[in-house]
Tab-separated table of C-alpha atoms in Angstrom:
chain	number	residue	atom	x	y	z
A	20	MET	CA	-110.756	23.564	-10.966
A	21	LYS	CA	-114.234	22.288	-11.517
A	22	MET	CA	-115.786	22.306	-15.035
A	23	ILE	CA	-119.214	23.795	-15.165
A	24	PRO	CA	-120.957	24.124	-18.263
A	25	VAL	CA	-121.529	27.443	-19.484
A	26	ARG	CA	-125.263	28.029	-19.646
A	27	GLU	CA	-124.850	27.448	-15.805
A	28	ALA	CA	-122.303	29.756	-15.239
A	29	VAL	CA	-123.756	33.112	-14.229
A	30	GLY	CA	-122.712	34.387	-11.172
A	31	HIS	CA	-119.405	32.603	-11.347
A	32	VAL	CA	-115.817	33.165	-11.142
A	33	LEU	CA	-113.801	33.338	-14.004
A	34	CYS	CA	-110.003	31.555	-12.980
A	35	HIS	CA	-108.677	32.046	-16.379
A	36	ASP	CA	-108.323	34.518	-18.715
A	37	ILE	CA	-110.305	33.783	-21.904
A	38	THR	CA	-108.532	34.736	-25.638
A	39	GLN	CA	-110.662	35.915	-28.415
A	40	ILE	CA	-109.211	36.319	-31.957
A	41	ILE	CA	-111.035	37.671	-34.892
A	42	PRO	CA	-109.186	36.603	-38.471
A	43	GLY	CA	-107.617	40.007	-39.236
A	44	GLY	CA	-108.379	42.188	-36.609
A	45	PHE	CA	-108.831	41.828	-32.710
A	46	LYS	CA	-106.625	39.177	-30.927
A	47	GLY	CA	-106.068	39.479	-26.789
A	48	ARG	CA	-107.987	38.741	-24.425
A	49	ARG	CA	-111.809	39.352	-24.276
A	50	PHE	CA	-112.414	37.544	-20.474
A	51	ALA	CA	-110.315	38.240	-17.989
A	52	LYS	CA	-109.643	35.961	-14.661
A	53	GLY	CA	-111.645	36.793	-12.058
A	54	HIS	CA	-114.645	38.361	-14.010
A	55	ILE	CA	-117.885	37.190	-12.567
A	56	ILE	CA	-119.970	35.389	-15.757
A	57	THR	CA	-123.236	37.799	-16.253
A	58	GLU	CA	-126.472	36.609	-18.841
A	59	GLU	CA	-124.919	38.694	-21.235
A	60	ASP	CA	-121.632	36.627	-21.381
A	61	ILE	CA	-123.043	33.638	-22.455
A	62	PRO	CA	-123.688	34.010	-26.416
A	63	VAL	CA	-120.071	35.449	-26.297
A	64	LEU	CA	-118.953	32.623	-24.526
A	65	LEU	CA	-120.928	30.516	-26.933
A	66	SER	CA	-119.113	32.214	-29.744
A	67	LEU	CA	-115.834	31.675	-29.081
A	68	GLY	CA	-116.446	27.677	-28.335
A	69	LYS	CA	-116.773	28.005	-24.524
A	70	ASP	CA	-119.091	25.090	-23.900
A	71	ASN	CA	-117.663	24.673	-20.249
A	72	ILE	CA	-116.085	27.126	-18.201
A	73	TYR	CA	-113.624	26.214	-15.577
A	74	VAL	CA	-113.804	27.357	-11.690
A	75	TRP	CA	-110.986	27.301	-9.349
A	76	GLU	CA	-111.189	24.996	-6.773
A	77	MET	CA	-108.022	25.687	-4.322
A	78	ASN	CA	-105.766	22.668	-4.096
A	79	GLU	CA	-102.109	23.264	-2.251
A	80	ASN	CA	-100.367	20.933	-4.706
A	81	MET	CA	-101.158	23.185	-7.821
A	82	VAL	CA	-100.403	26.668	-8.946
A	83	HIS	CA	-102.449	28.917	-11.245
A	84	GLU	CA	-100.943	30.081	-14.514
A	85	ASN	CA	-100.967	33.527	-13.321
A	86	ASP	CA	-99.179	32.714	-10.025
A	87	ALA	CA	-96.970	30.558	-12.387
A	88	ALA	CA	-96.373	33.364	-14.630
A	89	VAL	CA	-94.714	35.867	-11.366
A	90	PHE	CA	-93.103	32.382	-10.273
A	91	LEU	CA	-90.729	32.000	-13.030
A	92	LYS	CA	-90.584	36.179	-13.119
A	93	ASP	CA	-88.882	35.548	-9.886
A	94	ILE	CA	-86.797	32.598	-10.675
A	95	ALA	CA	-85.533	33.869	-14.015
A	96	MET	CA	-85.387	37.295	-14.059
A	97	GLY	CA	-82.094	39.441	-14.388
A	98	SER	CA	-80.846	42.948	-14.228
A	99	GLY	CA	-81.835	45.822	-16.492
A	100	LEU	CA	-85.178	44.062	-17.060
A	101	THR	CA	-89.044	45.036	-16.371
A	102	TYR	CA	-91.815	42.962	-16.326
A	103	SER	CA	-95.669	43.516	-17.804
A	104	GLU	CA	-99.123	43.150	-16.244
A	105	ILE	CA	-99.591	38.995	-16.770
A	106	LYS	CA	-102.457	38.527	-19.689
A	107	GLU	CA	-103.677	35.204	-20.032
A	108	GLY	CA	-100.929	33.277	-17.930
A	109	LYS	CA	-98.449	34.729	-20.193
A	110	ILE	CA	-96.008	37.381	-18.513
A	111	THR	CA	-93.418	39.702	-20.488
A	112	PHE	CA	-89.990	41.035	-19.942
A	113	THR	CA	-88.741	44.483	-21.405
A	114	ALA	CA	-85.739	46.180	-21.292
A	115	ALA	CA	-85.706	49.007	-18.639
A	116	GLN	CA	-82.301	50.712	-20.056
A	117	ASP	CA	-80.441	50.280	-23.917
A	118	GLY	CA	-78.144	47.230	-23.641
A	119	LEU	CA	-76.956	43.887	-24.209
A	120	LEU	CA	-79.476	40.780	-23.937
A	121	LYS	CA	-77.609	38.658	-22.169
A	122	VAL	CA	-79.406	35.028	-22.284
A	123	ASP	CA	-78.210	31.280	-20.258
A	124	THR	CA	-79.005	29.076	-23.452
A	125	ASP	CA	-77.798	26.041	-21.983
A	126	LEU	CA	-79.728	26.853	-18.883
A	127	LEU	CA	-82.893	28.309	-20.830
A	128	TYR	CA	-82.612	24.955	-22.942
A	129	GLN	CA	-82.949	22.373	-19.809
A	130	LEU	CA	-85.629	24.838	-18.326
A	131	ASN	CA	-87.864	24.219	-21.206
A	132	LEU	CA	-86.923	20.482	-21.105
A	133	LEU	CA	-88.648	20.464	-18.348
A	134	GLY	CA	-91.864	19.882	-19.758
A	135	GLN	CA	-95.230	22.346	-19.454
A	136	ILE	CA	-93.026	25.355	-19.394
A	137	CYS	CA	-92.400	27.738	-21.775
A	138	PHE	CA	-90.047	30.023	-22.038
A	139	ALA	CA	-88.307	32.074	-24.803
A	140	THR	CA	-86.115	34.947	-25.290
A	141	LEU	CA	-84.751	37.559	-28.182
A	142	ARG	CA	-81.507	35.946	-29.202
A	143	ALA	CA	-78.268	36.042	-26.833
A	144	ASP	CA	-76.140	38.935	-27.484
A	145	SER	CA	-78.406	40.947	-29.673
A	146	MET	CA	-78.493	45.159	-28.581
A	147	ILE	CA	-81.523	46.095	-26.917
A	148	ARG	CA	-83.449	48.953	-26.877
A	149	LYS	CA	-85.271	50.625	-23.760
A	150	GLY	CA	-88.759	49.569	-23.461
A	151	GLN	CA	-88.171	46.361	-26.364
A	152	ALA	CA	-89.459	43.406	-25.067
A	153	ALA	CA	-86.747	40.716	-24.479
A	154	GLY	CA	-88.626	37.403	-24.045
A	155	ALA	CA	-92.045	36.058	-22.086
A	156	ALA	CA	-92.630	32.948	-20.117
A	157	ARG	CA	-95.713	30.940	-19.493
A	158	ILE	CA	-96.754	27.563	-18.004
A	159	ILE	CA	-98.630	25.322	-20.693
A	160	PRO	CA	-101.851	24.220	-18.482
A	161	LEU	CA	-103.651	26.542	-16.815
A	162	ALA	CA	-102.277	25.040	-13.377
A	163	ILE	CA	-99.060	23.520	-13.065
A	164	GLU	CA	-97.458	21.073	-10.122
A	165	LYS	CA	-95.822	23.120	-7.145
A	166	GLU	CA	-93.154	20.657	-7.481
A	167	LYS	CA	-92.672	21.196	-11.331
A	168	LEU	CA	-91.902	24.647	-10.570
A	169	GLU	CA	-89.712	23.944	-7.576
A	170	SER	CA	-87.782	21.730	-10.092
A	171	ALA	CA	-87.262	24.759	-11.804
A	172	ARG	CA	-86.238	26.657	-8.424
A	173	ARG	CA	-83.377	24.148	-8.226
A	174	LEU	CA	-82.524	24.146	-11.802
A	175	LEU	CA	-81.616	27.587	-12.184
A	176	ASN	CA	-80.273	27.361	-8.515
A	177	GLY	CA	-79.839	31.078	-8.138
A	178	ARG	CA	-78.985	31.933	-12.015
A	179	LYS	CA	-80.944	34.015	-14.195
A	180	ILE	CA	-81.999	33.332	-17.433
A	181	ILE	CA	-82.243	36.758	-18.878
A	182	SER	CA	-80.889	39.794	-18.431
A	183	VAL	CA	-79.613	43.491	-19.898
A	184	GLN	CA	-76.008	44.096	-19.307
A	185	PRO	CA	-75.687	48.532	-19.774
A	186	LEU	CA	-73.352	49.248	-22.436
A	187	ARG	CA	-70.040	51.222	-22.027
A	188	ARG	CA	-69.725	54.946	-23.263
A	189	LEU	CA	-66.024	54.309	-24.725
A	190	ARG	CA	-63.698	56.877	-26.404
A	191	VAL	CA	-62.298	55.774	-28.976
A	192	GLY	CA	-59.573	56.310	-31.755
A	193	ILE	CA	-59.117	56.270	-35.090
A	194	VAL	CA	-55.887	54.906	-36.959
A	195	THR	CA	-56.630	55.392	-40.581
A	196	THR	CA	-54.238	54.068	-42.907
A	197	GLY	CA	-53.004	54.044	-46.758
A	198	ASN	CA	-50.903	55.709	-49.112
A	199	GLU	CA	-53.568	56.702	-51.267
A	200	VAL	CA	-55.659	58.466	-47.828
A	201	TYR	CA	-52.511	59.767	-46.421
A	202	TYR	CA	-51.397	61.349	-49.721
A	203	HIS	CA	-54.536	63.067	-50.701
A	204	ARG	CA	-54.776	60.467	-54.068
A	205	ILE	CA	-58.191	59.518	-52.268
A	206	GLU	CA	-60.821	61.294	-49.846
A	207	ASP	CA	-60.934	59.334	-47.069
A	208	GLY	CA	-64.476	57.422	-46.501
A	209	PHE	CA	-64.056	55.556	-43.582
A	210	GLY	CA	-63.934	58.535	-41.037
A	211	PRO	CA	-67.265	59.963	-41.792
A	212	VAL	CA	-68.625	55.855	-41.249
A	213	LEU	CA	-67.250	54.916	-38.066
A	214	GLN	CA	-67.965	58.745	-36.784
A	215	GLN	CA	-71.680	57.563	-37.587
A	216	LYS	CA	-71.644	54.262	-36.218
A	217	LEU	CA	-70.238	55.562	-32.746
A	218	ARG	CA	-72.831	58.363	-32.432
A	219	TYR	CA	-75.555	55.430	-33.100
A	220	TYR	CA	-73.182	53.249	-30.341
A	221	GLY	CA	-73.465	56.478	-27.764
A	222	CYS	CA	-69.654	56.326	-27.897
A	223	GLU	CA	-67.303	59.434	-28.198
A	224	ASP	CA	-65.017	59.867	-31.491
A	225	ALA	CA	-61.363	60.946	-30.173
A	226	GLY	CA	-60.012	61.959	-33.415
A	227	GLN	CA	-58.227	60.465	-36.471
A	228	ILE	CA	-54.779	59.926	-36.842
A	229	MET	CA	-53.926	59.335	-41.037
A	230	VAL	CA	-50.485	57.432	-41.676
A	231	PRO	CA	-49.176	56.243	-45.302
A	232	ASP	CA	-48.316	52.356	-45.822
A	233	ASP	CA	-45.166	52.432	-43.220
A	234	GLN	CA	-45.971	49.790	-40.463
A	235	ASP	CA	-43.394	51.532	-37.583
A	236	GLU	CA	-45.622	55.096	-38.084
A	237	ILE	CA	-49.332	52.605	-37.790
A	238	VAL	CA	-47.622	51.388	-34.294
A	239	GLU	CA	-46.845	55.107	-33.301
A	240	ALA	CA	-49.948	55.566	-34.133
A	241	ILE	CA	-51.832	53.089	-32.223
A	242	THR	CA	-49.252	53.880	-29.200
A	243	SER	CA	-50.395	57.185	-29.476
A	244	TRP	CA	-54.489	56.409	-28.669
A	245	LEU	CA	-53.319	54.152	-26.216
A	246	ASP	CA	-51.148	56.993	-24.056
A	247	GLN	CA	-53.703	59.526	-24.570
A	248	GLY	CA	-56.002	57.001	-22.509
A	249	ALA	CA	-58.594	55.982	-25.615
A	250	ASP	CA	-60.811	53.377	-24.487
A	251	ALA	CA	-60.279	51.583	-27.982
A	252	VAL	CA	-58.591	52.002	-31.043
A	253	PHE	CA	-60.345	51.093	-34.245
A	254	CYS	CA	-57.450	50.826	-37.723
A	255	THR	CA	-58.759	51.149	-40.883
A	256	GLY	CA	-57.217	50.103	-44.111
A	257	GLY	CA	-54.510	47.612	-44.922
A	258	MET	CA	-56.366	44.648	-43.614
A	259	SER	CA	-55.746	42.441	-46.707
A	260	VAL	CA	-53.163	39.803	-47.676
A	261	ASP	CA	-51.357	42.468	-50.033
A	262	PRO	CA	-47.863	42.803	-49.472
A	263	ASP	CA	-48.800	46.617	-48.746
A	264	ASP	CA	-51.398	46.203	-46.443
A	265	ARG	CA	-49.259	46.338	-43.050
A	266	THR	CA	-52.189	46.974	-40.373
A	267	PRO	CA	-52.217	43.406	-38.872
A	268	ALA	CA	-48.522	43.044	-38.191
A	269	ALA	CA	-48.340	47.132	-36.476
A	270	ILE	CA	-51.762	46.040	-34.202
A	271	ARG	CA	-49.509	43.283	-33.608
A	272	GLN	CA	-45.904	44.772	-33.070
A	273	SER	CA	-47.526	47.473	-30.693
A	274	GLY	CA	-47.597	44.811	-28.102
A	275	CYS	CA	-51.380	43.957	-28.561
A	276	ARG	CA	-52.428	40.113	-28.145
A	277	ILE	CA	-54.072	39.175	-30.601
A	278	VAL	CA	-57.312	36.866	-30.320
A	279	SER	CA	-58.423	36.438	-34.272
A	280	TYR	CA	-57.072	38.066	-37.674
A	281	GLY	CA	-60.568	36.678	-39.379
A	282	SER	CA	-64.249	35.712	-38.986
A	283	PRO	CA	-66.288	33.111	-40.103
A	284	VAL	CA	-68.811	36.255	-41.304
A	285	LEU	CA	-69.500	37.411	-44.466
A	286	PRO	CA	-69.210	40.503	-44.929
A	287	GLY	CA	-66.473	40.580	-42.150
A	288	ALA	CA	-63.543	38.001	-43.461
A	289	MET	CA	-60.857	40.324	-42.507
A	290	PHE	CA	-61.870	41.430	-39.432
A	291	LEU	CA	-58.907	41.682	-36.605
A	292	LEU	CA	-59.563	42.025	-32.767
A	293	ALA	CA	-56.738	42.096	-30.376
A	294	TYR	CA	-56.577	43.725	-27.350
A	295	SER	CA	-53.711	45.679	-25.637
A	296	ARG	CA	-51.709	44.922	-22.641
A	297	ASP	CA	-54.354	46.308	-19.914
A	298	GLY	CA	-57.115	44.661	-22.114
A	299	ARG	CA	-58.227	47.847	-24.083
A	300	PRO	CA	-59.622	46.349	-27.622
A	301	VAL	CA	-57.987	47.144	-30.712
A	302	LEU	CA	-60.186	46.248	-34.088
A	303	GLY	CA	-58.534	45.523	-37.437
A	304	LEU	CA	-61.897	46.773	-39.663
A	305	PRO	CA	-61.729	45.450	-43.040
A	306	GLY	CA	-63.429	47.844	-45.914
A	307	CYS	CA	-66.558	46.246	-45.269
A	308	VAL	CA	-67.277	48.374	-42.373
A	309	MET	CA	-67.063	51.356	-44.605
A	310	HIS	CA	-69.295	49.561	-47.736
A	311	SER	CA	-71.984	47.661	-45.834
A	312	LYS	CA	-74.459	48.236	-43.842
A	313	ASN	CA	-74.191	45.505	-41.203
A	314	THR	CA	-70.927	43.714	-40.404
A	315	VAL	CA	-69.347	41.639	-38.086
A	316	PHE	CA	-68.284	44.703	-36.496
A	317	ASP	CA	-72.090	45.026	-35.347
A	318	LEU	CA	-72.120	41.641	-34.288
A	319	VAL	CA	-69.179	42.488	-32.242
A	320	PHE	CA	-69.109	45.923	-31.075
A	321	PRO	CA	-72.151	45.845	-28.659
A	322	ARG	CA	-70.222	42.898	-27.054
A	323	ILE	CA	-67.231	45.055	-26.252
A	324	LEU	CA	-69.592	47.841	-25.163
A	325	ALA	CA	-70.890	45.787	-22.396
A	326	GLY	CA	-67.588	44.786	-21.245
A	327	GLU	CA	-67.404	41.348	-22.618
A	328	GLU	CA	-63.537	40.074	-23.450
A	329	LEU	CA	-64.229	38.316	-26.777
A	330	THR	CA	-62.414	34.896	-27.531
A	331	ARG	CA	-61.305	33.114	-30.527
A	332	GLU	CA	-64.415	30.627	-29.516
A	333	ASP	CA	-66.976	33.796	-29.586
A	334	LEU	CA	-65.923	34.691	-32.965
A	335	ALA	CA	-66.550	31.021	-34.033
A	336	ARG	CA	-70.170	30.889	-33.380
A	337	TYR	CA	-71.027	33.221	-35.906
A	338	GLY	CA	-70.678	31.009	-38.435
A	339	ASN	CA	-73.973	29.568	-38.474
A	340	GLY	CA	-75.555	32.615	-39.343
A	341	GLY	CA	-72.301	34.681	-40.281
A	342	TYR	CA	-73.652	35.283	-43.889
A	343	CYS	CA	-75.804	38.554	-44.770
A	344	MET	CA	-77.945	37.967	-47.381
A	345	ASN	CA	-77.392	41.775	-48.461
A	346	CYS	CA	-81.565	42.389	-48.545
A	347	GLU	CA	-82.814	45.122	-50.449
A	348	GLU	CA	-84.497	46.427	-47.560
A	349	CYS	CA	-81.982	45.848	-45.024
A	350	ARG	CA	-84.426	44.484	-41.230
A	351	PHE	CA	-81.007	44.279	-39.471
A	352	PRO	CA	-81.493	43.104	-36.137
A	353	ASN	CA	-84.567	41.723	-37.122
A	354	CYS	CA	-82.900	39.114	-39.282
A	355	GLN	CA	-80.951	36.280	-39.385
A	356	PHE	CA	-77.391	37.653	-39.850
A	357	GLY	CA	-75.818	36.768	-36.602
A	358	LYS	CA	-77.840	35.157	-34.981
A	359	TYR	CA	-76.029	31.214	-34.034
């Protein structure tokens, strides 16, 4: 690129977008790359603080910001995404489907460490809706050395930084335990809440089995749902350490592998994650799932729907960001809850 005084720029072609910012009003592209400067443009450019403009001079060792944005898209964008028109050197990645946003956070960190490259995403492992922006990329200067981009290509080596995994439609059986509900001393409040959540996540409610605080009967109910082909089983009630609470022991007795009983998430400390012998998730849901709008369930379940088999380490990472502030107006997922 070479620099030309704006007053001498009539007839020249812009090689980069020029942004205009009007406080409290407009912010965006005022002049686009490729625009031919006219006499009428001169006072506008001066008002934008542009005493000089840059004219692109071809150099085989340099790559323009727009071409660099396309390069970053090609090497880093995975499946389940689409991308925008490039504006001011930036390309935006948008979900092409509902799903779980996956980000290779270590690779993202290494890419941004290279310098002159900006690649930003939404939080990894968050649920994302079709049409929602998931992240964006650009280079910092107007042009970047080819070798810098080649270093990025070598770093990624075919791996993608960002993608959206589709969510499965699971058929879920519910087991509700508790003498107080089974003997109709109180009305069950858990079933309606879970049915609403299953609709939100696009899953099928296979039904609800009520059982008393009897370990063998809880085992039988869990086994019944698995035998009927349920893709997942939710167990509600009996999840605390009280003597009458038998659900965790029953989940273990049913032959399930317990990943973790307890999570570093509030609300959700008494959450239990287990898998049946053939890998179907069996969740022990504490009472907070019924009473609180968003809990550990809303952090974990989208990952299960995306086909992930979570580990104790996955749950442990939620400690950083696992405390819900119970804001008067809930803005989840647009808040810090669940961000690690």
